[in-house]
Short mmCIF file of C-alpha atoms in Angstrom, two decimals:
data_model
loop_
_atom_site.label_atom_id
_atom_site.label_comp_id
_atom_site.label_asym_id
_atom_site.label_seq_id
_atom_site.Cartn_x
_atom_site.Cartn_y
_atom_site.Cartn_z
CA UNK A 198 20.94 42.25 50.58
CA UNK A 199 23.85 42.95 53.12
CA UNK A 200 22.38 40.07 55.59
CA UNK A 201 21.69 37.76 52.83
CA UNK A 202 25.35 38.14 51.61
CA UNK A 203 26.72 37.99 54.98
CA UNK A 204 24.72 34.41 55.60
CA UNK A 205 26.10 33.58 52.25
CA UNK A 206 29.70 33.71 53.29
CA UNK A 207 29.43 32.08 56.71
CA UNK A 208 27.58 28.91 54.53
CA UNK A 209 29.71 28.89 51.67
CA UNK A 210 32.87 30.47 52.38
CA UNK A 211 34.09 28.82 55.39
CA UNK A 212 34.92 30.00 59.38
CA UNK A 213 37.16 32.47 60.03
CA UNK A 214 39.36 30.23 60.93
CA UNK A 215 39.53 28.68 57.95
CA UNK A 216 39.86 31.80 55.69
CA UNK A 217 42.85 32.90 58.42
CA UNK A 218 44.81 29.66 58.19
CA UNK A 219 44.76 30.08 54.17
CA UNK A 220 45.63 33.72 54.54
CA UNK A 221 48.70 32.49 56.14
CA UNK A 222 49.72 31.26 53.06
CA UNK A 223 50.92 34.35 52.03
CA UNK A 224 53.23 35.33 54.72
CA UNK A 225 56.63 34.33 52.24
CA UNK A 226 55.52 37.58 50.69
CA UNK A 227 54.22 39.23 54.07
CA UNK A 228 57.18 39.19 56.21
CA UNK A 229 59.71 40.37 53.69
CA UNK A 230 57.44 43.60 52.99
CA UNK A 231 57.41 44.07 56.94
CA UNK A 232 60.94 44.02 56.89
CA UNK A 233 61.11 46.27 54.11
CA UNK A 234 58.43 49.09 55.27
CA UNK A 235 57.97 48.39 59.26
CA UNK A 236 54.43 49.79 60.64
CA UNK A 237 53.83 50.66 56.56
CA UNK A 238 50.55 51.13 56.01
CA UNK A 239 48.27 48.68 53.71
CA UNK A 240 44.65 48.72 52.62
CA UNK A 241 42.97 45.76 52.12
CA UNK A 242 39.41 46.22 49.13
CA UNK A 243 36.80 44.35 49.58
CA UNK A 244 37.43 43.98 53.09
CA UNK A 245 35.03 41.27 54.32
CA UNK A 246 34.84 39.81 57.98
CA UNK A 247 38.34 41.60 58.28
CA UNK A 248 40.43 38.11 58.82
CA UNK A 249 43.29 39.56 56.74
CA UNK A 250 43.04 42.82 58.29
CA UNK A 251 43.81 41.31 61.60
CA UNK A 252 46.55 39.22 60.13
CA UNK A 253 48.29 42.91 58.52
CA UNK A 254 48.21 43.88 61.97
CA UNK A 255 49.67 40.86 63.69
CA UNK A 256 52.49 41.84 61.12
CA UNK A 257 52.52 45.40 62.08
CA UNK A 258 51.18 47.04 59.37
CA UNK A 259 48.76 49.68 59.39
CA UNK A 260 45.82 48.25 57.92
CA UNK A 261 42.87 49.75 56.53
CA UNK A 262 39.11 47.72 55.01
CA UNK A 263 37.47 49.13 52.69
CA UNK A 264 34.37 47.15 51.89
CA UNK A 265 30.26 48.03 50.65
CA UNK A 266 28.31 45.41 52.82
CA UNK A 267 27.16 47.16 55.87
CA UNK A 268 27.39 43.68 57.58
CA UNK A 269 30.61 42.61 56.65
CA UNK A 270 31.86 46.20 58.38
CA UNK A 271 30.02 45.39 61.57
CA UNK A 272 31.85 42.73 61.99
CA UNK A 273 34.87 44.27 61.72
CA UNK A 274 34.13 46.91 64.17
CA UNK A 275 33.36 44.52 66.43
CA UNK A 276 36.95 42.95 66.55
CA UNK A 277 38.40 46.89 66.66
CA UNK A 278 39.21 47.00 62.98
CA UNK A 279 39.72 50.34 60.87
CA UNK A 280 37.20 49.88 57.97
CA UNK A 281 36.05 52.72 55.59
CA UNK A 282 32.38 52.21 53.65
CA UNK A 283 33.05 52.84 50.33
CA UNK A 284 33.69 52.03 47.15
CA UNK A 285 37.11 50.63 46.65
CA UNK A 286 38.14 51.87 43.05
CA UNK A 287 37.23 55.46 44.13
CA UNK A 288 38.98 55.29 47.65
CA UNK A 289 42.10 53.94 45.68
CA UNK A 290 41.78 57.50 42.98
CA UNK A 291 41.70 59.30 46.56
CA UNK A 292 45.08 58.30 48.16
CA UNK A 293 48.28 60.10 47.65
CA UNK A 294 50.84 58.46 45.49
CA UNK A 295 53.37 56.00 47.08
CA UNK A 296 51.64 55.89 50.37
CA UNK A 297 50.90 52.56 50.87
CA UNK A 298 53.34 48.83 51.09
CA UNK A 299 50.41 47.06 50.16
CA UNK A 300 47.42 46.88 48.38
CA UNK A 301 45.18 43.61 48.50
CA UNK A 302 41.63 42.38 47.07
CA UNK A 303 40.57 39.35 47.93
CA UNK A 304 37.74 37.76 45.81
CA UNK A 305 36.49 41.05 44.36
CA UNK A 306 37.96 41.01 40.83
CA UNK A 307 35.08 38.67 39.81
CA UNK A 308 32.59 41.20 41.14
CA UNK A 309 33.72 44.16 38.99
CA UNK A 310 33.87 45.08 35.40
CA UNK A 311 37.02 44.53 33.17
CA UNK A 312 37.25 47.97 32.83
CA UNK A 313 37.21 48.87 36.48
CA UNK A 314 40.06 46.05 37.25
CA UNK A 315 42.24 47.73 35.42
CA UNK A 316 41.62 50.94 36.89
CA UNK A 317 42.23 49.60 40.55
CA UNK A 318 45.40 48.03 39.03
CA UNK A 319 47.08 51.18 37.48
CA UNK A 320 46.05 53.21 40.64
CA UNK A 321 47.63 50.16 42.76
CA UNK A 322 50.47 51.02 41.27
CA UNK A 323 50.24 54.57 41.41
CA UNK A 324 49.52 54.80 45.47
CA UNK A 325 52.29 51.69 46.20
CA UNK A 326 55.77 52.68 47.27
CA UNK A 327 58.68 51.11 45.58
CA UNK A 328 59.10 47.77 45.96
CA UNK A 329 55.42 47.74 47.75
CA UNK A 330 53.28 44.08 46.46
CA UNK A 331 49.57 44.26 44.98
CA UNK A 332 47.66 40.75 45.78
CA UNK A 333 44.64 40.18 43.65
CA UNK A 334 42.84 36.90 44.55
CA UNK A 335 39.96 34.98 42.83
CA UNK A 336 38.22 31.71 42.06
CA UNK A 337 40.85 29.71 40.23
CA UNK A 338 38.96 28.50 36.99
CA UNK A 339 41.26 25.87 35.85
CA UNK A 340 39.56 23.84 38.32
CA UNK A 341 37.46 22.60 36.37
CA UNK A 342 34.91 22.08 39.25
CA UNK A 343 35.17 25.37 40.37
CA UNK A 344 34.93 26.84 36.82
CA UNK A 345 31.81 24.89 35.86
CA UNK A 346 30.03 25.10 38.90
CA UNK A 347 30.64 26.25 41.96
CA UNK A 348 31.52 29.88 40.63
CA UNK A 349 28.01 29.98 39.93
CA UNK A 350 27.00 29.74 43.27
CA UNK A 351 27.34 33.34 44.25
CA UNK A 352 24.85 35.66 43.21
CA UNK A 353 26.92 38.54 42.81
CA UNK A 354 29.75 37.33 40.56
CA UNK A 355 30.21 38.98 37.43
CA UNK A 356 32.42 36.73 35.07
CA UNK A 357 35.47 34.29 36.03
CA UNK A 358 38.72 35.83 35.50
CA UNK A 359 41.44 33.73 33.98
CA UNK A 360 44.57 33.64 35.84
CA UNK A 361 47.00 34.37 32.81
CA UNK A 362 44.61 37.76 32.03
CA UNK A 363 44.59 38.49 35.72
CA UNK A 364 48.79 38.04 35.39
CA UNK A 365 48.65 40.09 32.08
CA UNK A 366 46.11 42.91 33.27
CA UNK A 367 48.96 43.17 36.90
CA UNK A 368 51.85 43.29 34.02
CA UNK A 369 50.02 46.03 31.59
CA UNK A 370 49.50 48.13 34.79
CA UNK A 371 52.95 48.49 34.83
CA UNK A 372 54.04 46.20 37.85
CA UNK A 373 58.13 45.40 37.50
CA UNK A 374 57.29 41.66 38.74
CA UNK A 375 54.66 38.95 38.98
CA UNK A 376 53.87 35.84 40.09
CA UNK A 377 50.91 33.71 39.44
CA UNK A 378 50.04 31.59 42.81
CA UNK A 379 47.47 28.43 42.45
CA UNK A 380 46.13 28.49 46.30
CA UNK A 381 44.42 26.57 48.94
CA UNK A 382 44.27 23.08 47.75
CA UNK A 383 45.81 20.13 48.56
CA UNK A 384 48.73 18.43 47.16
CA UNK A 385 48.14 15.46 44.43
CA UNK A 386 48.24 11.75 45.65
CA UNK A 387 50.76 9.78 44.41
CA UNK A 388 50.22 8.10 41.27
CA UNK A 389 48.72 5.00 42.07
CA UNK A 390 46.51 6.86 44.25
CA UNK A 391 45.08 9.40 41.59
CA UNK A 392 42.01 9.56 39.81
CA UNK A 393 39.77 11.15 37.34
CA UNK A 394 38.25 13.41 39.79
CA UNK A 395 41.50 14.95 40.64
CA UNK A 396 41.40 16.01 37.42
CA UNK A 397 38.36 17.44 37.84
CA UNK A 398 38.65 19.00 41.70
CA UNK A 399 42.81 18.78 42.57
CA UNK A 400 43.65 22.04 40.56
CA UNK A 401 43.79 24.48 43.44
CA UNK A 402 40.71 26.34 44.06
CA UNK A 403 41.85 29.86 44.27
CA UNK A 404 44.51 31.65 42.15
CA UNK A 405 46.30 35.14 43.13
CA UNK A 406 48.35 37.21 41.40
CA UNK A 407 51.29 39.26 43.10
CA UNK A 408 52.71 41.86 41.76
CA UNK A 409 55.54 44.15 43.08
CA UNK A 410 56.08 47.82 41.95
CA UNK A 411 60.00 48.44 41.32
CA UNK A 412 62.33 49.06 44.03
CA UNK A 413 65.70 49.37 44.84
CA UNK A 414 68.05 46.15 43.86
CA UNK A 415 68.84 45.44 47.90
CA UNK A 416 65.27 44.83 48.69
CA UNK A 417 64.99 41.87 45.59
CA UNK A 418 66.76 38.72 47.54
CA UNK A 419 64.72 39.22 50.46
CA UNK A 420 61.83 38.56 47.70
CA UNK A 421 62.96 35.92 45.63
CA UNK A 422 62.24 32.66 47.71
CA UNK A 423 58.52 33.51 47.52
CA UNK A 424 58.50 34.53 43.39
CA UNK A 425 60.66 31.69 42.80
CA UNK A 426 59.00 29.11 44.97
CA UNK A 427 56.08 26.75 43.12
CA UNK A 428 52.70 27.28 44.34
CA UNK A 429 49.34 24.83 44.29
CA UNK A 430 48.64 22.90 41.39
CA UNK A 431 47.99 23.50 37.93
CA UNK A 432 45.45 21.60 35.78
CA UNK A 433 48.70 20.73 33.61
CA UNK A 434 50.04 19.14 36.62
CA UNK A 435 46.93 17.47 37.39
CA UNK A 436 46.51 16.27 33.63
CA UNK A 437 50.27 15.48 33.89
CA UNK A 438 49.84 13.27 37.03
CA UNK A 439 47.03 11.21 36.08
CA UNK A 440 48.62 10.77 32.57
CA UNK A 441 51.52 9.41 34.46
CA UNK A 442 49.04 6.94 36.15
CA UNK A 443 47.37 5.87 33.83
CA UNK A 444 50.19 4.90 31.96
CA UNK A 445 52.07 3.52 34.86
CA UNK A 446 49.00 0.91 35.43
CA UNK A 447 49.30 0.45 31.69
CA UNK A 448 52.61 -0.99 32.26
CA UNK A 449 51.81 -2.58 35.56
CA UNK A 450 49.20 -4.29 33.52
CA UNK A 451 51.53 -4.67 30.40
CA UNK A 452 53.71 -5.96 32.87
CA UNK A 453 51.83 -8.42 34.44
CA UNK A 454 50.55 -9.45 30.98
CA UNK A 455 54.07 -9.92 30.49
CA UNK A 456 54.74 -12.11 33.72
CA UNK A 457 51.76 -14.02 32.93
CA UNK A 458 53.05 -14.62 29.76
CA UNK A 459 56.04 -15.75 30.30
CA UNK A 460 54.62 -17.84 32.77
CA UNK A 461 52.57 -19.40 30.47
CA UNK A 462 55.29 -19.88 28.02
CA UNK A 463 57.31 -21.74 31.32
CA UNK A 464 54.36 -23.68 31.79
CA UNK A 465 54.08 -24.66 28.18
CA UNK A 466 57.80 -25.52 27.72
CA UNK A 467 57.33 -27.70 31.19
CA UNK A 468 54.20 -29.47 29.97
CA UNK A 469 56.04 -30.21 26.47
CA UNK A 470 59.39 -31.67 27.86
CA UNK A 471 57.09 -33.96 30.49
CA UNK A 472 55.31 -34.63 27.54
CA UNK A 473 58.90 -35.55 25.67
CA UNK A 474 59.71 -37.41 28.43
CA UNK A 475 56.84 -39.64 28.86
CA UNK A 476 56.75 -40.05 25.08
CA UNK A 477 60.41 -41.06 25.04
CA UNK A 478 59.68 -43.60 28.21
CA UNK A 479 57.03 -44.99 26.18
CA UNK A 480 59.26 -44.83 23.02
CA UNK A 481 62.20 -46.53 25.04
CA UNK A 482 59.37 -48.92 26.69
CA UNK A 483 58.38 -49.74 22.86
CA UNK A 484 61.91 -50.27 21.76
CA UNK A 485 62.61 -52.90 24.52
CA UNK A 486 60.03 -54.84 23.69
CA UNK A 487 60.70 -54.89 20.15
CA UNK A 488 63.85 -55.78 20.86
CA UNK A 489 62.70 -58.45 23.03
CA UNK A 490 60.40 -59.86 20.08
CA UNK A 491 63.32 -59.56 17.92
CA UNK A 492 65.29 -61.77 20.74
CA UNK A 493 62.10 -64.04 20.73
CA UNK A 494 62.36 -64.38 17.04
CA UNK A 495 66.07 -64.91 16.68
CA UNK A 496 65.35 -67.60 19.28
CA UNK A 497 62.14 -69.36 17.42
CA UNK A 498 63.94 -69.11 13.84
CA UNK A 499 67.07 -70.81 15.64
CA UNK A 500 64.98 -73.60 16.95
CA UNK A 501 63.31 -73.24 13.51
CA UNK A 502 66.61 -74.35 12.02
CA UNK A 503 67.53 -76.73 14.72
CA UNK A 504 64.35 -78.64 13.96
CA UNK A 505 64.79 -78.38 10.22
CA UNK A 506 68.14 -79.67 10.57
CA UNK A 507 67.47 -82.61 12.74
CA UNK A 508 64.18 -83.35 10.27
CA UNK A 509 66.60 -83.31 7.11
CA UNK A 510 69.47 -85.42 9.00
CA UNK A 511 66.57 -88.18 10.31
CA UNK A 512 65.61 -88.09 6.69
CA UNK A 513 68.88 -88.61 5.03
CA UNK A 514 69.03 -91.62 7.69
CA UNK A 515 66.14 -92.91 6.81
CA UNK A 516 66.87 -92.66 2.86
CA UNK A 517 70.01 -94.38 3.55
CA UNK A 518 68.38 -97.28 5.36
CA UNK A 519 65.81 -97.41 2.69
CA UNK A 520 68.77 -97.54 0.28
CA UNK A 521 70.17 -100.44 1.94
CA UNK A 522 66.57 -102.12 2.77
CA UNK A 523 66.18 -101.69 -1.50
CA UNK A 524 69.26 -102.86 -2.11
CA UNK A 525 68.78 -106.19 0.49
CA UNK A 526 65.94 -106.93 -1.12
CA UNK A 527 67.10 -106.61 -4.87
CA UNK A 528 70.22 -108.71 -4.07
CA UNK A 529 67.91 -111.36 -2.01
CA UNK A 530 67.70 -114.96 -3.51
CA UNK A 531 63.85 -114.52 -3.39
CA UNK A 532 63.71 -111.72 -5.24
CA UNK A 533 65.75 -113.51 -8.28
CA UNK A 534 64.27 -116.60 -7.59
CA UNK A 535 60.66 -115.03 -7.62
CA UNK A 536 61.59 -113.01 -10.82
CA UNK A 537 59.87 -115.51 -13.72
CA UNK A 538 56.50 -115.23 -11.03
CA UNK A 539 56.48 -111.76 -11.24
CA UNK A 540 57.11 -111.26 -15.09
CA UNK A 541 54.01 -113.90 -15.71
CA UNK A 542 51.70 -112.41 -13.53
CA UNK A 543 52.93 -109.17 -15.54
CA UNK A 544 51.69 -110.84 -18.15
CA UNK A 545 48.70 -111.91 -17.08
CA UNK A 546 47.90 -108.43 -16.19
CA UNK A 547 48.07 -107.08 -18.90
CA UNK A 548 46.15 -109.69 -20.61
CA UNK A 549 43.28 -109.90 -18.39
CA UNK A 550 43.05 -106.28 -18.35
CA UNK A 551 42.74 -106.03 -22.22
CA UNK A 552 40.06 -108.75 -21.49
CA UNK A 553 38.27 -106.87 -19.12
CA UNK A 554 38.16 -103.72 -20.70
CA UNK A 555 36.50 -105.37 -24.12
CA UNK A 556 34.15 -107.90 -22.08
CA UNK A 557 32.94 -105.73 -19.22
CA UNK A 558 31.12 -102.98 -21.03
CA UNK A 559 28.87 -105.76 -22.59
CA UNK A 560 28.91 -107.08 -19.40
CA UNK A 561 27.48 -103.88 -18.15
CA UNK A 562 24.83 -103.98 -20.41
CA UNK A 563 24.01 -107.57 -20.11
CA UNK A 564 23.48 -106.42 -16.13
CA UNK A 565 21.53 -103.60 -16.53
CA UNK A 566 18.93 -104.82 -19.21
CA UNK A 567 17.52 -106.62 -16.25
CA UNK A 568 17.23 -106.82 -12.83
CA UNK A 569 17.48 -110.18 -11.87
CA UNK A 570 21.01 -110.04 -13.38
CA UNK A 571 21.96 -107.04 -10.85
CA UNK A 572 20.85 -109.32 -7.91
CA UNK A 573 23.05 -112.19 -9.39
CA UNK A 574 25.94 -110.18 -9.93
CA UNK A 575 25.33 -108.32 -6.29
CA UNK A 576 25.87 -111.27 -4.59
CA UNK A 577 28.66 -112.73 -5.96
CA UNK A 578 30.44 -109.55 -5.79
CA UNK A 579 29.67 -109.15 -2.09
CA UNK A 580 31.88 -112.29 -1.26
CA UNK A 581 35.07 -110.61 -2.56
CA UNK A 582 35.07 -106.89 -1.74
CA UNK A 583 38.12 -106.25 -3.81
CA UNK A 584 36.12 -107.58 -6.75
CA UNK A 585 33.56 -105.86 -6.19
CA UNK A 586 34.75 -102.70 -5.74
CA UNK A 587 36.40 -102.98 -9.35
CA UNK A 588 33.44 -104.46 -10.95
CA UNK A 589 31.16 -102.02 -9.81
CA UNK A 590 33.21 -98.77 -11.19
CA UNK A 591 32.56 -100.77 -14.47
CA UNK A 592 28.88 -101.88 -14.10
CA UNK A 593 27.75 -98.36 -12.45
CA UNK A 594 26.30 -100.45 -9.23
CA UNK A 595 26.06 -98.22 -6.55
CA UNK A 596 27.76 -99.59 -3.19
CA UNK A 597 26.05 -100.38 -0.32
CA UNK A 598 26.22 -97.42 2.45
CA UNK A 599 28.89 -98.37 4.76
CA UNK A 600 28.41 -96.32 8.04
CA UNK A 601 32.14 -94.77 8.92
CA UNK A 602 34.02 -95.87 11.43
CA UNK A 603 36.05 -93.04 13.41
CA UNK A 604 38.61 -91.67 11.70
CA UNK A 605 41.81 -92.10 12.76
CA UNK A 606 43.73 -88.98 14.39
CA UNK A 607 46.07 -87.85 11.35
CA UNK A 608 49.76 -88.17 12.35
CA UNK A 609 51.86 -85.46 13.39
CA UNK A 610 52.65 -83.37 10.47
CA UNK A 611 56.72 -83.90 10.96
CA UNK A 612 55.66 -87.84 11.16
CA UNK A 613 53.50 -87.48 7.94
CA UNK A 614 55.69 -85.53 6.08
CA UNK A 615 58.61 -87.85 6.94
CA UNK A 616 56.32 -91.20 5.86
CA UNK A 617 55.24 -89.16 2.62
CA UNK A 618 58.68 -88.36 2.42
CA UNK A 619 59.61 -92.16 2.75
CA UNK A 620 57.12 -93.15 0.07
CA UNK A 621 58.07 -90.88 -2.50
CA UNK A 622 61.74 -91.43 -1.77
CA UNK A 623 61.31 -95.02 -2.02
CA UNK A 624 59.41 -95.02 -5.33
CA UNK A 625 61.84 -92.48 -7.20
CA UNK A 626 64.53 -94.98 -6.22
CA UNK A 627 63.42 -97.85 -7.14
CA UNK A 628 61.60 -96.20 -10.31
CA UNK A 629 65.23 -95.34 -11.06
CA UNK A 630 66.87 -98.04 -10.55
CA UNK A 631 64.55 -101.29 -11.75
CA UNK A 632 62.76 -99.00 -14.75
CA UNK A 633 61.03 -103.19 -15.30
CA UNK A 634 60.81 -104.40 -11.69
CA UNK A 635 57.27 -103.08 -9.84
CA UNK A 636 57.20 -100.71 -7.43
CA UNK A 637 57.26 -101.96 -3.78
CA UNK A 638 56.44 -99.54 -1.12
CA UNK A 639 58.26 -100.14 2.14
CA UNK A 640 56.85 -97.91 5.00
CA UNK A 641 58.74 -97.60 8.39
CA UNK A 642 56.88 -99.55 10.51
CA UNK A 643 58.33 -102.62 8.17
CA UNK A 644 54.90 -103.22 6.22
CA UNK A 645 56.27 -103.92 2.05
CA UNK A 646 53.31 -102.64 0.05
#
């Protein structure tokens, strides 16, 4: 079992230099005691490869191993070390009291009962001298690594011991002052750095627990850098430190939400006052050419007027010359000489239609009752058109299908509307002023209708 446990410790535990450069961690507690108690004497329980033996000596103390494993105290021999085979509880019950500056157990708390740790630590304190330091080291379970797995590795452990009990059990034994050291780890990252498995693996590794038996008030000051100073790193500081993380990339992220954001907003407020502007342009754009139709307009409805004036001052000429045309012809010696001519054929009128309208509906029937009478009357009729056309509304002949000649191109509607203009004109006038004479129509070419 001795050479399996040995091969253990040079697998698992690490080289001796390794465990010496850790051991050196304790020298802030070391060097004062040296001062205090030069060539004192110290036993170290649980001895091992005897690296902090060696480093007791370097010191000047007069060190003494204590340790079970055969092979462990070979090794120790080897390097000239004073080592003892036995058990270290019962080598503690046989020194003298106040014989000894220091007492020290490195990783053997966890191999022994409760009961038998606080045995060693009341008869620590019984064989210390005043002001002499007790250093209990063990697997530091508040990483949570260490106290989920890798305590488990060795064979021989008992149970984990929880550094506050270990501080409580050192206290209880009746030690004046303690201090709880979190060992041989390494220092956090800095935040943005840390993770969840620091969480997990950055609590230091190891824990010890000093405690020093009361002494005389000179030797404290030379103590209190090392009680006062803070030591490895606690699983608060490791929750603490992630926390801290976490939330600082929360607000590097709540942040950059933030920037992004507001750059959005910027964006926004940019793409809605380009979208103002070329909305006003076209707005503006829109408004000048309105008010260029509204020019155009103004313009058209003044040429509008222009026109309608000159149209209403060419007709007021041409009433006026009609007036005086009408007038010409009423004062005329023709037209007074012609005046008996006019009132007979009047006359004659009116008698032949009263005539016409008794005689030609017998007519009419005369013609239709046979057809030799339509030819007769056809071809009288078609020597005077005039005739005809009047005889045949009476007799119901149908005319003879004329093929039509090209219609003229209608005049321009200002000329038309100033010749139908003319015409009306001229027959209110002389309507009003002959109520007895017969209309004559005088159009503008000259032609007397």
């Amino acid at each position: 079992m001795s050479d399996f446990y040995s091969a253990f410790e040079a697998r698992f535990r690490g080289s001796r230099e390794l465990i010496a450069a850790r051991l050196r961690g304790y020298e802030p507690f070391l060097l004062p005691l040296a001062a205090l108690y030069p060539g004192g004497s110290a036993v170290d329980l649980g001895c091992g490869r005897g690296e902090w033996l060696e480093l007791l000596g370097q010191a000047g103390f007069k060190a003494t191993g204590v340790d079970l494993d055969d092979s462990m105290l070979a090794a120790c021999r080897e390097r000239q070390l004073d080592v003892i085979h036995a058990d270290a509880v019962e080598h503690l019950q046989r020194l003298p009291d106040a014989s000894q500056a220091l007492v020290s157990a490195f990783h053997v708390v966890e191999h022994i009962p409760f009961e038998s740790l606080r045995t060693l630590v009341r008869e620590a304190h019984r064989v210390l001298q005043p002001g002499g330091l007790l250093i209990l080291e063990t697997p530091n379970i508040e990483n949570l690594v260490v106290g989920s797995s890798s305590f488990y590795l060795d064979p021989t452990h008992l149970r984990p011991v929880h550094p506050l009990l270990l501080t409580f059990v050192v206290e209880e034994g009746g030690f004046a002052r303690t201090k709880l050291l979190r060992l041989n780890g390494d220092p956090l990252p800095t935040s943005a750095d840390i993770g969840l498995g620091h969480v997990f693996g950055g609590v230091s590794p190891d824990c010890s627990v000093v405690g020093q038996k009361a002494a005389h008030a000179a030797s404290d000051p030379a103590f209190a850098p090392a009680f006062e100073a803070d030591w490895g790193v606690s699983l608060a500081q490791a929750c603490g430190a992630y926390d801290g993380a976490i939330r600082a990339q929360w607000r590097a992220q709540w942040r950059a939400q933030e920037q992004a954001q507001e750059r959005a907003q910027e964006l926004t407020k940019e793409l809605l006052a380009s979208s103002v502007q070329s909305l006003q342009t076209r707005l503006d754009r829109q408004a000048t050419d309105l008010q260029r139709a509204r020019d155009e307009l103004a313009r058209f409805r003044g040429e509008v007027n222009q026109m309608r004036n000159e149209v209403r001052s060419e007709l007021q000429n041409e009433v006026a010359a009609l007036h005086q045309a009408l007038h010409a012809i009423h004062t005329s010696r023709s037209w007074r000489w012609t005046a008996p001519v006019r009132r007979v054929h009047a006359g004659v009128r009116r008698v032949a239609g009263k005539v016409l309208r008794r005689t030609l509906p017998m007519a009419r029937t005369v013609v239709h009752q046979t057809s030799w009478t339509k030819k007769i009357v056809r071809g009288a009729l078609e020597s005077s058109p005039s005739t005809a056309r009047f005889v045949r509304r009476f007799l119901g002949i149908p005319e003879t299908p004329v093929s039509p000649s090209p219609a003229a191109p209608p005049p321009p509607p200002i000329r038309l509307f100033q010749d139908l203009r003319s015409v009306k004109l001229m027959s209110a006038i002389a309507q009003s002023e002959h109520a007895d004479a017969p209309v004559v129509f005088i159009t503008k070419d000259g032609h007397v209708d």
